[in-house]
Amino acid sequence: MINPIGRASITKQQIRFVLVIFLVISAIEVINLLTGRIFNQLGIIPRYVPGLRGIVLGPFLHGNLQHYFSNIIPLCIFSYLLLQYGLKRYLQLTVWIMLITGLLVWLFARPATHIGASGVIYGYFGYLVLAGFLSGKFKLMIISVLVAFFYGGLIWGILPSAPFVSWESHLFGFIAGLAGAKLWAKPSP
């Protein structure tokens, strides 16, 4: 059992980790903004071999400030909630979601440059909604219920809605998150 002082230390570390994520993505956004969005060409370009680099780079890039702000807040909130599963699981899941989502977008999405963290966000959303129930742990089940309640409207983002929204990233991210929950959420004995 973790004593309250140990728990406070873990929470501080998790908040610091989320702050680093925020600062890195914000720094990339500022540089991208000041260079006329020159980095956005590094997104996923389906079925174009150089577009494969976007699988890793695309989630760090955004089309405009509105796109950035609509992604950074849920990314930080979901990152903090995912850290309740541990740093190792967070990193494992992030790599899984980026690779699976990116590969599926590259294989099946519309021809366009796909950028933004929303595929990762939808992956985190899918994981957080399902993993708590699969884990059998009360605290994690509460997180699943709260995420489903407060962010359940995200589910509509997996449907085609606007021409400049990569609903494919949303859909494939969500599927990758659900698959990650099925693979790694440990049921209680």
PDB file of C-alpha atoms in Angstrom:
ATOM      1  CA  MET A   1       0.000   0.000   0.000  1.00  0.00           C
ATOM      2  CA  ILE A   2       1.281   3.463  -0.916  1.00  0.00           C
ATOM      3  CA  ASN A   3       1.345   5.979   1.911  1.00  0.00           C
ATOM      4  CA  PRO A   4      -0.179   9.440   1.291  1.00  0.00           C
ATOM      5  CA  ILE A   5       3.248  11.043   0.940  1.00  0.00           C
ATOM      6  CA  GLY A   6       4.280   8.454  -1.655  1.00  0.00           C
ATOM      7  CA  ARG A   7       1.002   8.978  -3.540  1.00  0.00           C
ATOM      8  CA  ALA A   8       1.528  12.759  -3.577  1.00  0.00           C
ATOM      9  CA  SER A   9       5.004  12.213  -5.026  1.00  0.00           C
ATOM     10  CA  ILE A  10       3.616   9.959  -7.767  1.00  0.00           C
ATOM     11  CA  THR A  11       0.914  12.516  -8.599  1.00  0.00           C
ATOM     12  CA  LYS A  12       3.545  15.297  -8.826  1.00  0.00           C
ATOM     13  CA  GLN A  13       5.607  13.140 -11.199  1.00  0.00           C
ATOM     14  CA  GLN A  14       2.551  12.458 -13.358  1.00  0.00           C
ATOM     15  CA  ILE A  15       1.674  16.161 -13.509  1.00  0.00           C
ATOM     16  CA  ARG A  16       5.288  17.002 -14.398  1.00  0.00           C
ATOM     17  CA  PHE A  17       5.228  14.380 -17.159  1.00  0.00           C
ATOM     18  CA  VAL A  18       2.005  15.844 -18.597  1.00  0.00           C
ATOM     19  CA  LEU A  19       3.541  19.328 -18.393  1.00  0.00           C
ATOM     20  CA  VAL A  20       6.524  18.099 -20.454  1.00  0.00           C
ATOM     21  CA  ILE A  21       4.105  16.720 -23.092  1.00  0.00           C
ATOM     22  CA  PHE A  22       2.305  20.072 -23.128  1.00  0.00           C
ATOM     23  CA  LEU A  23       5.553  22.029 -23.473  1.00  0.00           C
ATOM     24  CA  VAL A  24       6.991  19.835 -26.244  1.00  0.00           C
ATOM     25  CA  ILE A  25       3.846  19.941 -28.381  1.00  0.00           C
ATOM     26  CA  SER A  26       3.443  23.677 -27.702  1.00  0.00           C
ATOM     27  CA  ALA A  27       7.046  24.386 -28.713  1.00  0.00           C
ATOM     28  CA  ILE A  28       6.550  22.443 -31.945  1.00  0.00           C
ATOM     29  CA  GLU A  29       3.324  24.396 -32.555  1.00  0.00           C
ATOM     30  CA  VAL A  30       5.067  27.758 -32.063  1.00  0.00           C
ATOM     31  CA  ILE A  31       7.943  26.808 -34.384  1.00  0.00           C
ATOM     32  CA  ASN A  32       5.510  25.451 -36.970  1.00  0.00           C
ATOM     33  CA  LEU A  33       3.397  28.614 -36.736  1.00  0.00           C
ATOM     34  CA  LEU A  34       6.422  30.909 -37.112  1.00  0.00           C
ATOM     35  CA  THR A  35       7.652  28.983 -40.168  1.00  0.00           C
ATOM     36  CA  GLY A  36       4.321  29.193 -41.998  1.00  0.00           C
ATOM     37  CA  ARG A  37       3.350  25.623 -41.077  1.00  0.00           C
ATOM     38  CA  ILE A  38       6.245  24.226 -43.076  1.00  0.00           C
ATOM     39  CA  PHE A  39       6.325  21.047 -40.964  1.00  0.00           C
ATOM     40  CA  ASN A  40       2.764  20.089 -41.899  1.00  0.00           C
ATOM     41  CA  GLN A  41       4.060  18.444 -45.054  1.00  0.00           C
ATOM     42  CA  LEU A  42       5.485  15.794 -42.707  1.00  0.00           C
ATOM     43  CA  GLY A  43       2.042  14.364 -41.930  1.00  0.00           C
ATOM     44  CA  ILE A  44       0.710  11.004 -43.058  1.00  0.00           C
ATOM     45  CA  ILE A  45       0.113  10.926 -46.802  1.00  0.00           C
ATOM     46  CA  PRO A  46      -1.791   7.709 -47.595  1.00  0.00           C
ATOM     47  CA  ARG A  47      -0.153   5.202 -49.923  1.00  0.00           C
ATOM     48  CA  TYR A  48       2.816   7.512 -50.583  1.00  0.00           C
ATOM     49  CA  VAL A  49       6.035   5.963 -49.227  1.00  0.00           C
ATOM     50  CA  PRO A  50       7.586   9.238 -47.942  1.00  0.00           C
ATOM     51  CA  GLY A  51       4.226   9.841 -46.213  1.00  0.00           C
ATOM     52  CA  LEU A  52       5.030   6.981 -43.837  1.00  0.00           C
ATOM     53  CA  ARG A  53       7.146   9.376 -41.746  1.00  0.00           C
ATOM     54  CA  GLY A  54       3.887  11.047 -40.761  1.00  0.00           C
ATOM     55  CA  ILE A  55       3.017   8.011 -38.647  1.00  0.00           C
ATOM     56  CA  VAL A  56       5.529   9.274 -36.089  1.00  0.00           C
ATOM     57  CA  LEU A  57       5.619  12.997 -36.907  1.00  0.00           C
ATOM     58  CA  GLY A  58       1.976  13.751 -37.769  1.00  0.00           C
ATOM     59  CA  PRO A  59       0.572  13.631 -34.211  1.00  0.00           C
ATOM     60  CA  PHE A  60       2.875  16.508 -33.197  1.00  0.00           C
ATOM     61  CA  LEU A  61       1.645  18.841 -35.959  1.00  0.00           C
ATOM     62  CA  HIS A  62      -1.543  20.908 -36.239  1.00  0.00           C
ATOM     63  CA  GLY A  63      -3.191  22.793 -39.076  1.00  0.00           C
ATOM     64  CA  ASN A  64      -3.926  25.972 -37.113  1.00  0.00           C
ATOM     65  CA  LEU A  65      -4.249  27.297 -33.569  1.00  0.00           C
ATOM     66  CA  GLN A  66      -7.842  26.127 -33.225  1.00  0.00           C
ATOM     67  CA  HIS A  67      -6.730  22.600 -34.173  1.00  0.00           C
ATOM     68  CA  TYR A  68      -3.885  22.801 -31.643  1.00  0.00           C
ATOM     69  CA  PHE A  69      -6.113  24.041 -28.794  1.00  0.00           C
ATOM     70  CA  SER A  70      -8.828  21.477 -29.515  1.00  0.00           C
ATOM     71  CA  ASN A  71      -6.204  18.715 -29.182  1.00  0.00           C
ATOM     72  CA  ILE A  72      -3.844  19.848 -26.425  1.00  0.00           C
ATOM     73  CA  ILE A  73      -6.385  19.949 -23.587  1.00  0.00           C
ATOM     74  CA  PRO A  74      -7.890  16.458 -24.047  1.00  0.00           C
ATOM     75  CA  LEU A  75      -4.407  15.097 -24.805  1.00  0.00           C
ATOM     76  CA  CYS A  76      -3.132  16.354 -21.431  1.00  0.00           C
ATOM     77  CA  ILE A  77      -6.229  15.214 -19.510  1.00  0.00           C
ATOM     78  CA  PHE A  78      -6.211  11.752 -21.083  1.00  0.00           C
ATOM     79  CA  SER A  79      -2.437  11.466 -20.602  1.00  0.00           C
ATOM     80  CA  TYR A  80      -2.828  12.142 -16.886  1.00  0.00           C
ATOM     81  CA  LEU A  81      -5.650   9.596 -16.602  1.00  0.00           C
ATOM     82  CA  LEU A  82      -3.634   7.018 -18.535  1.00  0.00           C
ATOM     83  CA  LEU A  83      -0.703   7.509 -16.202  1.00  0.00           C
ATOM     84  CA  GLN A  84      -2.911   5.940 -13.518  1.00  0.00           C
ATOM     85  CA  TYR A  85      -2.093   2.664 -15.300  1.00  0.00           C
ATOM     86  CA  GLY A  86       1.626   3.403 -14.925  1.00  0.00           C
ATOM     87  CA  LEU A  87       4.271   5.075 -17.074  1.00  0.00           C
ATOM     88  CA  LYS A  88       5.248   1.833 -18.793  1.00  0.00           C
ATOM     89  CA  ARG A  89       1.661   1.181 -19.900  1.00  0.00           C
ATOM     90  CA  TYR A  90       1.272   4.818 -20.992  1.00  0.00           C
ATOM     91  CA  LEU A  91       4.368   4.644 -23.201  1.00  0.00           C
ATOM     92  CA  GLN A  92       3.467   1.186 -24.528  1.00  0.00           C
ATOM     93  CA  LEU A  93      -0.047   2.317 -25.395  1.00  0.00           C
ATOM     94  CA  THR A  94       1.097   5.589 -26.979  1.00  0.00           C
ATOM     95  CA  VAL A  95       3.523   3.805 -29.311  1.00  0.00           C
ATOM     96  CA  TRP A  96       0.854   1.177 -30.130  1.00  0.00           C
ATOM     97  CA  ILE A  97      -1.779   3.810 -30.939  1.00  0.00           C
ATOM     98  CA  MET A  98       0.582   5.937 -33.023  1.00  0.00           C
ATOM     99  CA  LEU A  99       1.794   2.961 -35.065  1.00  0.00           C
ATOM    100  CA  ILE A 100      -1.542   1.174 -35.573  1.00  0.00           C
ATOM    101  CA  THR A 101      -3.531   4.346 -36.227  1.00  0.00           C
ATOM    102  CA  GLY A 102      -0.867   5.764 -38.511  1.00  0.00           C
ATOM    103  CA  LEU A 103      -0.474   2.579 -40.494  1.00  0.00           C
ATOM    104  CA  LEU A 104      -4.241   2.181 -40.958  1.00  0.00           C
ATOM    105  CA  VAL A 105      -4.559   5.827 -42.015  1.00  0.00           C
ATOM    106  CA  TRP A 106      -1.680   5.359 -44.456  1.00  0.00           C
ATOM    107  CA  LEU A 107      -3.321   2.237 -45.904  1.00  0.00           C
ATOM    108  CA  PHE A 108      -6.992   3.234 -46.016  1.00  0.00           C
ATOM    109  CA  ALA A 109      -7.581   6.983 -45.558  1.00  0.00           C
ATOM    110  CA  ARG A 110      -8.511   9.562 -48.177  1.00  0.00           C
ATOM    111  CA  PRO A 111      -5.644  11.073 -50.146  1.00  0.00           C
ATOM    112  CA  ALA A 112      -4.713  14.118 -48.051  1.00  0.00           C
ATOM    113  CA  THR A 113      -2.093  15.060 -45.507  1.00  0.00           C
ATOM    114  CA  HIS A 114      -3.292  13.805 -42.130  1.00  0.00           C
ATOM    115  CA  ILE A 115      -1.888  15.675 -39.113  1.00  0.00           C
ATOM    116  CA  GLY A 116      -2.803  16.254 -35.483  1.00  0.00           C
ATOM    117  CA  ALA A 117      -2.943  14.438 -32.178  1.00  0.00           C
ATOM    118  CA  SER A 118      -6.613  13.509 -32.494  1.00  0.00           C
ATOM    119  CA  GLY A 119      -5.876   9.931 -33.572  1.00  0.00           C
ATOM    120  CA  VAL A 120      -3.858   9.492 -30.371  1.00  0.00           C
ATOM    121  CA  ILE A 121      -6.600  11.223 -28.350  1.00  0.00           C
ATOM    122  CA  TYR A 122      -9.254   8.893 -29.752  1.00  0.00           C
ATOM    123  CA  GLY A 123      -6.979   5.944 -28.985  1.00  0.00           C
ATOM    124  CA  TYR A 124      -6.623   7.119 -25.391  1.00  0.00           C
ATOM    125  CA  PHE A 125     -10.390   7.632 -25.246  1.00  0.00           C
ATOM    126  CA  GLY A 126     -11.089   4.087 -26.453  1.00  0.00           C
ATOM    127  CA  TYR A 127      -8.592   2.639 -24.019  1.00  0.00           C
ATOM    128  CA  LEU A 128      -9.805   4.645 -21.034  1.00  0.00           C
ATOM    129  CA  VAL A 129     -13.466   3.789 -21.628  1.00  0.00           C
ATOM    130  CA  LEU A 130     -12.856   0.032 -21.910  1.00  0.00           C
ATOM    131  CA  ALA A 131      -9.734  -0.731 -19.859  1.00  0.00           C
ATOM    132  CA  GLY A 132     -11.140   0.237 -16.475  1.00  0.00           C
ATOM    133  CA  PHE A 133     -13.958  -2.262 -16.784  1.00  0.00           C
ATOM    134  CA  LEU A 134     -11.621  -4.985 -18.038  1.00  0.00           C
ATOM    135  CA  SER A 135      -9.176  -4.335 -15.200  1.00  0.00           C
ATOM    136  CA  GLY A 136     -11.750  -4.999 -12.488  1.00  0.00           C
ATOM    137  CA  LYS A 137     -10.146  -2.275 -10.323  1.00  0.00           C
ATOM    138  CA  PHE A 138     -12.598   0.158  -8.782  1.00  0.00           C
ATOM    139  CA  LYS A 139     -10.465   3.305  -9.302  1.00  0.00           C
ATOM    140  CA  LEU A 140      -9.922   2.465 -12.979  1.00  0.00           C
ATOM    141  CA  MET A 141     -13.624   1.655 -13.468  1.00  0.00           C
ATOM    142  CA  ILE A 142     -14.480   5.103 -12.081  1.00  0.00           C
ATOM    143  CA  ILE A 143     -12.080   6.658 -14.603  1.00  0.00           C
ATOM    144  CA  SER A 144     -13.844   4.707 -17.397  1.00  0.00           C
ATOM    145  CA  VAL A 145     -17.250   5.925 -16.275  1.00  0.00           C
ATOM    146  CA  LEU A 146     -16.097   9.553 -15.973  1.00  0.00           C
ATOM    147  CA  VAL A 147     -14.363   9.533 -19.356  1.00  0.00           C
ATOM    148  CA  ALA A 148     -17.432   7.991 -21.006  1.00  0.00           C
ATOM    149  CA  PHE A 149     -19.708  10.542 -19.310  1.00  0.00           C
ATOM    150  CA  PHE A 150     -17.672  13.694 -19.944  1.00  0.00           C
ATOM    151  CA  TYR A 151     -16.155  12.780 -23.314  1.00  0.00           C
ATOM    152  CA  GLY A 152     -18.735  10.356 -24.741  1.00  0.00           C
ATOM    153  CA  GLY A 153     -19.608  12.885 -27.439  1.00  0.00           C
ATOM    154  CA  LEU A 154     -16.245  12.162 -29.040  1.00  0.00           C
ATOM    155  CA  ILE A 155     -17.763   9.013 -30.480  1.00  0.00           C
ATOM    156  CA  TRP A 156     -19.458  11.105 -33.185  1.00  0.00           C
ATOM    157  CA  GLY A 157     -16.012  12.146 -34.438  1.00  0.00           C
ATOM    158  CA  ILE A 158     -15.409   8.700 -35.906  1.00  0.00           C
ATOM    159  CA  LEU A 159     -17.980   9.475 -38.605  1.00  0.00           C
ATOM    160  CA  PRO A 160     -17.267  11.575 -41.696  1.00  0.00           C
ATOM    161  CA  SER A 161     -18.252  15.124 -40.819  1.00  0.00           C
ATOM    162  CA  ALA A 162     -16.150  17.836 -42.443  1.00  0.00           C
ATOM    163  CA  PRO A 163     -13.801  17.685 -45.423  1.00  0.00           C
ATOM    164  CA  PHE A 164     -10.777  18.896 -43.434  1.00  0.00           C
ATOM    165  CA  VAL A 165     -11.262  16.583 -40.439  1.00  0.00           C
ATOM    166  CA  SER A 166      -9.419  13.275 -40.478  1.00  0.00           C
ATOM    167  CA  TRP A 167     -12.274  11.156 -39.207  1.00  0.00           C
ATOM    168  CA  GLU A 168     -10.177   8.204 -40.361  1.00  0.00           C
ATOM    169  CA  SER A 169      -7.570   9.044 -37.704  1.00  0.00           C
ATOM    170  CA  HIS A 170     -10.366   9.269 -35.140  1.00  0.00           C
ATOM    171  CA  LEU A 171     -11.855   5.924 -36.162  1.00  0.00           C
ATOM    172  CA  PHE A 172      -8.573   4.035 -36.389  1.00  0.00           C
ATOM    173  CA  GLY A 173      -7.292   5.634 -33.177  1.00  0.00           C
ATOM    174  CA  PHE A 174     -10.440   4.587 -31.332  1.00  0.00           C
ATOM    175  CA  ILE A 175     -10.109   1.026 -32.648  1.00  0.00           C
ATOM    176  CA  ALA A 176      -6.413   0.923 -31.671  1.00  0.00           C
ATOM    177  CA  GLY A 177      -7.305   2.110 -28.162  1.00  0.00           C
ATOM    178  CA  LEU A 178     -10.004  -0.537 -27.762  1.00  0.00           C
ATOM    179  CA  ALA A 179      -7.592  -3.203 -29.020  1.00  0.00           C
ATOM    180  CA  GLY A 180      -4.948  -1.948 -26.588  1.00  0.00           C
ATOM    181  CA  ALA A 181      -7.426  -2.242 -23.716  1.00  0.00           C
ATOM    182  CA  LYS A 182      -8.261  -5.783 -24.761  1.00  0.00           C
ATOM    183  CA  LEU A 183      -4.564  -6.669 -24.962  1.00  0.00           C
ATOM    184  CA  TRP A 184      -3.256  -4.993 -21.799  1.00  0.00           C
ATOM    185  CA  ALA A 185      -6.032  -4.315 -19.285  1.00  0.00           C
ATOM    186  CA  LYS A 186      -5.510  -7.054 -16.748  1.00  0.00           C
ATOM    187  CA  PRO A 187      -8.652  -8.551 -15.259  1.00  0.00           C
ATOM    188  CA  SER A 188      -8.660  -8.899 -11.512  1.00  0.00           C
ATOM    189  CA  PRO A 189      -7.979 -12.437 -10.253  1.00  0.00           C
TER     190      PRO A 189
END
